[in-house]
């Protein structure tokens, strides 16, 4: 029965935060930690969707469209646009 189980084979993973880190194997079954690359398979389309680009803060990629539009300039003052006199 399930009521007699006391030992945990999985504990919290330090990379993904899920209870998927196998203690004896010392591998996460969810993200593959300690492997350098994140674990993802094409047969798990929903799982890929949950942790793909755009599901977090995107601190770097959020500003890319604006910086691309301005040709990735940095450390310069924006040119002053004179108000049109109509």
XYZ file of C-alpha atoms in Angstrom:
86
model
C 0.000 0.000 0.000
C 0.974 3.617 -0.451
C 0.595 4.328 3.255
C 3.734 2.386 4.122
C 6.181 4.505 2.110
C 8.606 6.556 4.210
C 11.755 7.091 2.130
C 12.072 9.913 -0.363
C 13.917 9.156 -3.590
C 13.494 12.721 -4.906
C 14.192 16.036 -3.192
C 14.078 19.719 -4.243
C 16.232 20.608 -7.258
C 18.344 23.721 -6.835
C 17.982 24.773 -10.490
C 14.286 24.236 -11.310
C 12.850 24.136 -7.785
C 10.777 21.012 -8.416
C 10.836 17.904 -6.210
C 12.577 15.957 -8.962
C 16.227 15.709 -7.894
C 17.016 11.995 -7.468
C 19.244 11.636 -4.423
C 21.055 8.399 -5.342
C 21.434 9.229 -9.030
C 22.152 12.893 -8.101
C 20.299 13.998 -11.239
C 17.124 16.018 -11.660
C 14.466 14.187 -13.631
C 12.818 17.455 -14.637
C 15.617 19.782 -15.742
C 18.579 17.388 -15.914
C 20.706 19.224 -13.322
C 23.767 19.020 -12.921
C 24.031 18.806 -16.724
C 24.938 22.142 -18.280
C 22.057 22.055 -20.765
C 18.427 22.046 -19.687
C 16.538 18.791 -20.268
C 13.897 19.130 -23.003
C 12.347 16.702 -25.465
C 10.110 17.214 -28.472
C 7.635 14.634 -27.157
C 7.009 16.913 -24.163
C 5.570 19.892 -26.024
C 3.645 21.178 -22.999
C 6.712 20.901 -20.772
C 8.732 22.899 -23.317
C 6.013 25.531 -23.387
C 6.069 25.923 -19.599
C 9.718 26.885 -19.414
C 10.550 28.464 -22.774
C 11.632 32.038 -23.512
C 9.084 34.559 -22.320
C 7.909 32.694 -19.217
C 10.292 34.573 -16.910
C 11.431 38.155 -16.489
C 13.472 38.254 -19.732
C 15.738 40.952 -18.256
C 17.938 40.945 -21.378
C 15.614 40.017 -24.237
C 12.828 42.394 -23.185
C 14.818 45.432 -24.326
C 16.205 43.937 -27.556
C 13.542 45.216 -30.027
C 14.018 48.804 -28.868
C 17.816 48.557 -28.917
C 17.740 46.934 -32.365
C 15.601 49.796 -33.654
C 18.261 52.248 -32.441
C 21.103 50.196 -33.957
C 22.407 49.109 -30.500
C 23.785 52.551 -29.699
C 25.038 53.060 -26.167
C 26.619 55.847 -24.151
C 25.312 58.616 -26.411
C 22.792 61.379 -25.983
C 19.670 61.124 -28.110
C 19.504 63.752 -30.854
C 17.195 66.635 -30.012
C 14.097 66.813 -32.136
C 13.143 70.432 -32.767
C 9.439 71.132 -32.229
C 7.753 71.956 -35.520
C 6.295 75.486 -35.717
C 2.947 75.268 -37.464
